[in-house]
XYZ file of C-alpha atoms in Angstrom:
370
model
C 7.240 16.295 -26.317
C 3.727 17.125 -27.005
C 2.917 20.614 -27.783
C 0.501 22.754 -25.502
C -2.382 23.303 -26.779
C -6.084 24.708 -25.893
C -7.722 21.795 -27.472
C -8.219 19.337 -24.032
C -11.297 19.231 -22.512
C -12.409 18.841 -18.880
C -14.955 16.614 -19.510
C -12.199 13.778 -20.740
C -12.827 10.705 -19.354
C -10.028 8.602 -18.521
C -9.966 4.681 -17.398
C -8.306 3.601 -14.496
C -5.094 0.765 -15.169
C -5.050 -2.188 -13.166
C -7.381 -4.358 -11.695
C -10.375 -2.093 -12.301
C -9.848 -0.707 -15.551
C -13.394 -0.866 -16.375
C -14.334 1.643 -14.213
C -13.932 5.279 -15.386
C -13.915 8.314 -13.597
C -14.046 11.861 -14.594
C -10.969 13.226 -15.263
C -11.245 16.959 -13.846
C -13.143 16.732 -10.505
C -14.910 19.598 -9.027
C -17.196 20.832 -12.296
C -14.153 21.348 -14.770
C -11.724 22.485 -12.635
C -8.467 21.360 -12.559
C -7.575 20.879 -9.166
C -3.955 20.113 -8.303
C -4.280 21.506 -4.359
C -3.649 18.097 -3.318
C -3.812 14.245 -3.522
C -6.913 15.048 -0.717
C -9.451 16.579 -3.605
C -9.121 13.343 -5.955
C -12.294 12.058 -6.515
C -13.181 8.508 -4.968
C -13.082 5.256 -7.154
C -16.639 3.879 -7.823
C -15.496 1.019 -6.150
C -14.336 2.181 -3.468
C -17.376 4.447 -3.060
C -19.339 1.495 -3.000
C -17.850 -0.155 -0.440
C -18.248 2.694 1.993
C -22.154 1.202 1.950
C -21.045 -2.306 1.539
C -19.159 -3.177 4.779
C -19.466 -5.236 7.655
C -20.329 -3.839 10.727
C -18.221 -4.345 14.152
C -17.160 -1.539 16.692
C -12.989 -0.476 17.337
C -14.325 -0.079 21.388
C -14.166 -3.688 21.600
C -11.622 -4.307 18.941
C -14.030 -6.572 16.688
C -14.260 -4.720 14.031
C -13.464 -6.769 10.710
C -12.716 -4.776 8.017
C -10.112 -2.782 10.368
C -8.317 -5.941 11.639
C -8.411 -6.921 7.569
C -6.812 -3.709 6.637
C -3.971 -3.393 9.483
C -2.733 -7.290 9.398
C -2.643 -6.620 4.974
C -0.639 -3.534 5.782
C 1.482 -5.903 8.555
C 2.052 -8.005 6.089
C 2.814 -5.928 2.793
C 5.606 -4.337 4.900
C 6.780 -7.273 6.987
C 5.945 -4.883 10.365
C 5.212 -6.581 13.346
C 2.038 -4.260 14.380
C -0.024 -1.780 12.517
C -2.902 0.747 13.493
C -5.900 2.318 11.676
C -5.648 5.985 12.453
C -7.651 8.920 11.249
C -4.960 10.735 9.894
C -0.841 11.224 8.951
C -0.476 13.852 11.888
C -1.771 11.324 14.354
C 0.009 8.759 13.600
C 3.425 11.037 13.535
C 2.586 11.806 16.741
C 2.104 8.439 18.320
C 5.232 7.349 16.551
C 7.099 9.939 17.976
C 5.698 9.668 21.902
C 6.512 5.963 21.572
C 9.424 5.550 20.054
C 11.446 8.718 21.852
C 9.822 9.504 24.851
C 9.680 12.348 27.077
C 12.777 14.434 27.924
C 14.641 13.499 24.851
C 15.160 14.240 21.533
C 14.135 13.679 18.091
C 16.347 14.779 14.792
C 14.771 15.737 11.131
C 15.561 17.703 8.533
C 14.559 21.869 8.616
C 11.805 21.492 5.976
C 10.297 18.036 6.983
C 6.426 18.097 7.357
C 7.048 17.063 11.091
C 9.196 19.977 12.144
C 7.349 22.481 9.521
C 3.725 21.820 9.124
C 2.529 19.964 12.589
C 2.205 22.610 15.286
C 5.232 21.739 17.248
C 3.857 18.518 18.741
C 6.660 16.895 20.008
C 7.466 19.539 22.148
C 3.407 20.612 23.051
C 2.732 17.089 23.095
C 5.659 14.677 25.034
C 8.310 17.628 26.052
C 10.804 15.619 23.378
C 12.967 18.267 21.849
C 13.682 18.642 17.997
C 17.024 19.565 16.225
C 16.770 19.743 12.550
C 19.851 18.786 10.155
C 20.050 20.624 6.285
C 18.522 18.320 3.887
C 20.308 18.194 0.158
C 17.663 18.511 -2.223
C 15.294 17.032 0.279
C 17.436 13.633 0.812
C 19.196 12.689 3.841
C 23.098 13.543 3.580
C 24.303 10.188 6.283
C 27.504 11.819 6.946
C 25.861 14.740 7.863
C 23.690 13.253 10.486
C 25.784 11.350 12.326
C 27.583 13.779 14.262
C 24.607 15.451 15.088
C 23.785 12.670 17.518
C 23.533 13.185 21.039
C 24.187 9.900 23.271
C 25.771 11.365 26.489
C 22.999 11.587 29.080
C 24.571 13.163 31.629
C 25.495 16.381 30.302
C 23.124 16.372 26.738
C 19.587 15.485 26.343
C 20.083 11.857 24.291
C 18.930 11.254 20.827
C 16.198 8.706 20.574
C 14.744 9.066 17.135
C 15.714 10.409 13.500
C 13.054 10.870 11.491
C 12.787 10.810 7.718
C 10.157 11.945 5.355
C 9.841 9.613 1.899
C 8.771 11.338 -0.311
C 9.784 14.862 0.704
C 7.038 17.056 -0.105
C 8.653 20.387 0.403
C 11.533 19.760 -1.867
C 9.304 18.965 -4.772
C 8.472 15.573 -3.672
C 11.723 14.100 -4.113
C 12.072 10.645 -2.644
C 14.867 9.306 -0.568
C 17.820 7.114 -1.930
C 17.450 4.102 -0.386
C 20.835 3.093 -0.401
C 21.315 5.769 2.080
C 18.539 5.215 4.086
C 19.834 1.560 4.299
C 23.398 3.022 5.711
C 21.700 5.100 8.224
C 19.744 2.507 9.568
C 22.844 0.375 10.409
C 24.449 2.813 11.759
C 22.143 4.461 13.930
C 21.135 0.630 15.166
C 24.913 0.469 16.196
C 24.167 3.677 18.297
C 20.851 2.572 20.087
C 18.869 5.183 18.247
C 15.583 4.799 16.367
C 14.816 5.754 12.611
C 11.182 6.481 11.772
C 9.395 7.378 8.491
C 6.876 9.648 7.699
C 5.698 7.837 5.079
C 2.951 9.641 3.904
C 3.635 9.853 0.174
C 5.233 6.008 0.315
C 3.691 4.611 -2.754
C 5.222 7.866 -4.998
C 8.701 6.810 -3.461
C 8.094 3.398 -4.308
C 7.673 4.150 -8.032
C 11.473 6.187 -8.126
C 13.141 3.097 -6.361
C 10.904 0.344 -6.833
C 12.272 -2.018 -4.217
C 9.890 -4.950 -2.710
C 7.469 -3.294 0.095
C 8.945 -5.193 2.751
C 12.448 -3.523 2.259
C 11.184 -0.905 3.752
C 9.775 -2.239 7.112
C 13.281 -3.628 7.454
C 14.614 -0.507 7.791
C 12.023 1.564 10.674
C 11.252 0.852 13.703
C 8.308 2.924 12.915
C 6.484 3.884 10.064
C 3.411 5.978 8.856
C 1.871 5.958 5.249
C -0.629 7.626 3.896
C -4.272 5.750 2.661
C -5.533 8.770 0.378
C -2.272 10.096 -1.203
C -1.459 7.691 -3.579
C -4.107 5.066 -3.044
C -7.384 7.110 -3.062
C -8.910 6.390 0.113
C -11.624 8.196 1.723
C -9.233 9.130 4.822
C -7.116 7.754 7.292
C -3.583 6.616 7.623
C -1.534 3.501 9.006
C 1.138 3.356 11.808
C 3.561 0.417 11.515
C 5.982 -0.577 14.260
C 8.764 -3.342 13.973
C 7.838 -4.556 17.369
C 4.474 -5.552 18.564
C 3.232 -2.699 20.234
C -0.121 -2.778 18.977
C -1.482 -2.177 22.839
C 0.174 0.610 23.420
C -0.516 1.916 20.109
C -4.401 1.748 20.742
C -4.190 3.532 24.151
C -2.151 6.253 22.664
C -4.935 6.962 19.523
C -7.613 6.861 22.257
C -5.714 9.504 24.313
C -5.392 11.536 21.587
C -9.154 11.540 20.569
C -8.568 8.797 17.732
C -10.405 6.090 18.502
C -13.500 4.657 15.855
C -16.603 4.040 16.348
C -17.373 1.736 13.730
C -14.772 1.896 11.460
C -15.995 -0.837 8.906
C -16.677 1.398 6.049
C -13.600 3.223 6.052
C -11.418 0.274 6.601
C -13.737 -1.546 3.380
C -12.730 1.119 1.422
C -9.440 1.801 2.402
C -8.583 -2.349 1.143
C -10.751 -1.682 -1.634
C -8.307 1.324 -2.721
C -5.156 -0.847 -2.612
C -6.363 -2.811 -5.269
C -8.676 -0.659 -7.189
C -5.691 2.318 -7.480
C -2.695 -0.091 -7.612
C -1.536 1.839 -11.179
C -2.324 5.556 -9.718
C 1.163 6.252 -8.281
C 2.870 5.598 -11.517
C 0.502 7.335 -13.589
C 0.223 10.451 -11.374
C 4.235 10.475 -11.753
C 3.928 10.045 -15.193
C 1.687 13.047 -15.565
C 3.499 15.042 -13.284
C 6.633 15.037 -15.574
C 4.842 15.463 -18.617
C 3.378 19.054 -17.169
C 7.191 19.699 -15.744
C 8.308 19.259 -19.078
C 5.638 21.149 -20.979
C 6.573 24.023 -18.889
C 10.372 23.278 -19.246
C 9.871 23.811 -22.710
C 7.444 26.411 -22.847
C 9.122 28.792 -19.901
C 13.184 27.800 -20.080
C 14.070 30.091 -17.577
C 11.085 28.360 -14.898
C 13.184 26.917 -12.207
C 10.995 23.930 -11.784
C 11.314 20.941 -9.489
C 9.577 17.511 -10.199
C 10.701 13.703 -9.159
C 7.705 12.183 -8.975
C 4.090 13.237 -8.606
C 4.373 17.215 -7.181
C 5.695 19.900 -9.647
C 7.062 22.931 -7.965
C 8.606 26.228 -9.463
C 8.888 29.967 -8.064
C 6.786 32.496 -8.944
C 6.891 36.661 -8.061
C 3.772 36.600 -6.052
C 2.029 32.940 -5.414
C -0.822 34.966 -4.273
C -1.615 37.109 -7.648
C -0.431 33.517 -9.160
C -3.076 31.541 -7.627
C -5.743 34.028 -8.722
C -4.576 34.366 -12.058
C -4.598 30.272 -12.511
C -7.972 30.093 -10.622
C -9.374 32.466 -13.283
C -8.252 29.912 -16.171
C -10.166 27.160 -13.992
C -6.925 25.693 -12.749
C -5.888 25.568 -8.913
C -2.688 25.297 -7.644
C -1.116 25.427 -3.857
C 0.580 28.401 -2.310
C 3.532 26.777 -0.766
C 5.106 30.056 0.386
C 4.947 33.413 -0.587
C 6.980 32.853 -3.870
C 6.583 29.229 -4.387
C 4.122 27.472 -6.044
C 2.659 23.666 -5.863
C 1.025 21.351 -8.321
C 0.306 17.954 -6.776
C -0.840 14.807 -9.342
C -3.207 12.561 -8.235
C -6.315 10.189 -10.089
C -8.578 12.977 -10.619
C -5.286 14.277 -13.699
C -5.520 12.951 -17.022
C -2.457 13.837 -19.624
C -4.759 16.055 -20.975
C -5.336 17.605 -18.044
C -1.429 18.313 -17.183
C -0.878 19.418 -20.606
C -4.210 22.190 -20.170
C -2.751 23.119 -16.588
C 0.925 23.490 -18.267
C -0.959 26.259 -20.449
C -2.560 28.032 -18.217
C 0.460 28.308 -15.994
C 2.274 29.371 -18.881
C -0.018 32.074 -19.661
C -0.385 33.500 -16.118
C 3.316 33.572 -15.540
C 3.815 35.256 -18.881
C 1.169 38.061 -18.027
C 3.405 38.476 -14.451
C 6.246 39.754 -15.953
């Protein structure tokens, strides 16, 4: 394992694997900070910068814009979906899954710490009156046995489950991604029931690296499903809704009900396709670096509870606050997750040396807490 030492410096520059290793990009974003708030701060491939400038223009109002139906009927395809929708972000499309595939005066079930149930203002209930029970997760994967009997199917005398929802990876239990063997049983046997599985599949491409299983596995186990275009692949913004059936319609009049509908959505769509091949190596990398800085501080702090599967690191501190300030003053920022917990999320913007500087000055800041 390689030592920690002072010796990195934020100005490394560090070329991208894959298709575009030729382009380089600095390593520590935001003038020498290391910033590991989020996937959402990583700087933006030159490439993909350039095709923000470089695309063709059509408008989403009349549904003729090119780069958009480019960038849905790849994602269609890549995940063997029947319909997919440019939308401006992961919320959105959670909530259009939801409102379609449960419907009002019903109810959806996900785990207590799932971004859905957690982190998104209660919208099933503000939004389409659907209730939501939430299940114990183990470790942040789905326990089958354990959701089964939770299922509600009698209409007369229980509101009916329409909809379980997952969340791959699971980025309040330290990213960890779901096993899809599991996943796979659940579908069947919720199919057998008449009830709906949908993904929030924001951090997909992370999950992807843990199991690596073909793309189109995947769509052949959701009847809905939302990833992420900036975690993981590095676009500007926006997300994509998938649905096994076409419902591609309905899926446009919900996004314009909600306030979602483009303009001109050309440039982000350009460099949203531009990303998927541009950052193809990212995901592995930013898992990569990820465990190196778990295990630098493994090694470094032994008695650091810290949890790390793929590309977010997180380990509980006395005060995150008094944490936060005391990394911020060694030019590192990490996430508050709660008042005790503490989050460091890998994306393009991390070299190695990087991870191994942030390592340090976590190191040091927890040492001068006790």
């Amino acid at each position: 394992m390689p030592c920690l030492r002072r010796g990195a410096s934020v100005k490394t520059v560090t070329r991208l694997a894959g298709p575009s290793s030729s382009a380089a990009f600095p390593a520590t974003p935001r003038s020498g900070l290391i910033d590991l708030r989020s996937e959402a701060v990583a700087p933006l491939h030159p490439e993909v910068r350039a095709a923000l400038c470089q695309a063709p223009e059509g408008s989403d109002s009349y549904d003729d814009d090119a780069a958009g139906h480019e960038l849905e009927a790849r994602m269609s395809e890549m995940f063997g979906m029947a319909s997919a929708l440019f939308v401006p972000t992961g919320r959105m499309a959670n909530a259009m899954a939801i409102g379609l595939l449960a419907g009002p005066g019903t109810e959806i079930l996900a785990d207590a710490d799932a971004h859905i149930v957690r982190s998104e203002y209660g919208l099933a209930a503000r939004l389409w009156s659907i209730q939501t029970r939430t299940f114990a997760p183990v470790g942040g994967r789905l326990n089958v046995l354990g959701v089964e009997p939770l299922l509600s199917v009698l209409e007369n005398t229980t509101m009916p489950t329409r909809l379980v929802c997952v969340e791959d990876t699971h980025a309040a239990c330290g990213g960890a991604p779901q096993e899809f063997k599991a996943l796979r049983q659940l579908a069947e046997r919720l199919a057998q029931r008449g009830v709906g599985l949908y993904c929030d599949g924001a951090r997909i491409w992370y999950a992807n690296v843990a199991q690596a299983v073909p793309w189109r596995a995947y769509g052949e186990l959701y009847d809905g499903l939302a990833v992420s275009l900036v975690k993981g692949i590095g676009a500007p913004c926006g997300a994509m809704l998938l649905m096994r059936e076409d419902r591609r319609k309905e899926m446009r009049d919900m996004r314009r009900m909600l306030g979602g509908a483009w303009v001109r959505p050309g440039p982000l769509a350009s460099a949203a396709l531009r990303a998927l091949d541009a950052n193809a190596a990212d995901p592995a990398r930013d898992c990569a670096n990820a465990a190196l800085f778990a295990q630098s501080l493994r090694a470094e702090l032994p008695d650091l509870h810290v949890l790390q599967e793929t590309n977010i690191v997180m380990f509980d501190v006395p005060d995150s606050a008094l944490f936060f300030e005391k990394c911020r003053a060694d030019r590192v920022l990490v996430f508050r997750f709660t008042p005790t917990r503490v989050r460091a999320v890998f994306h393009r913007g991390i070299s190695a040396d990087d991870a191994r500087t942030a390592a340090l000055a976590v190191r040091d800041a927890h040492l001068s807490s006790e």
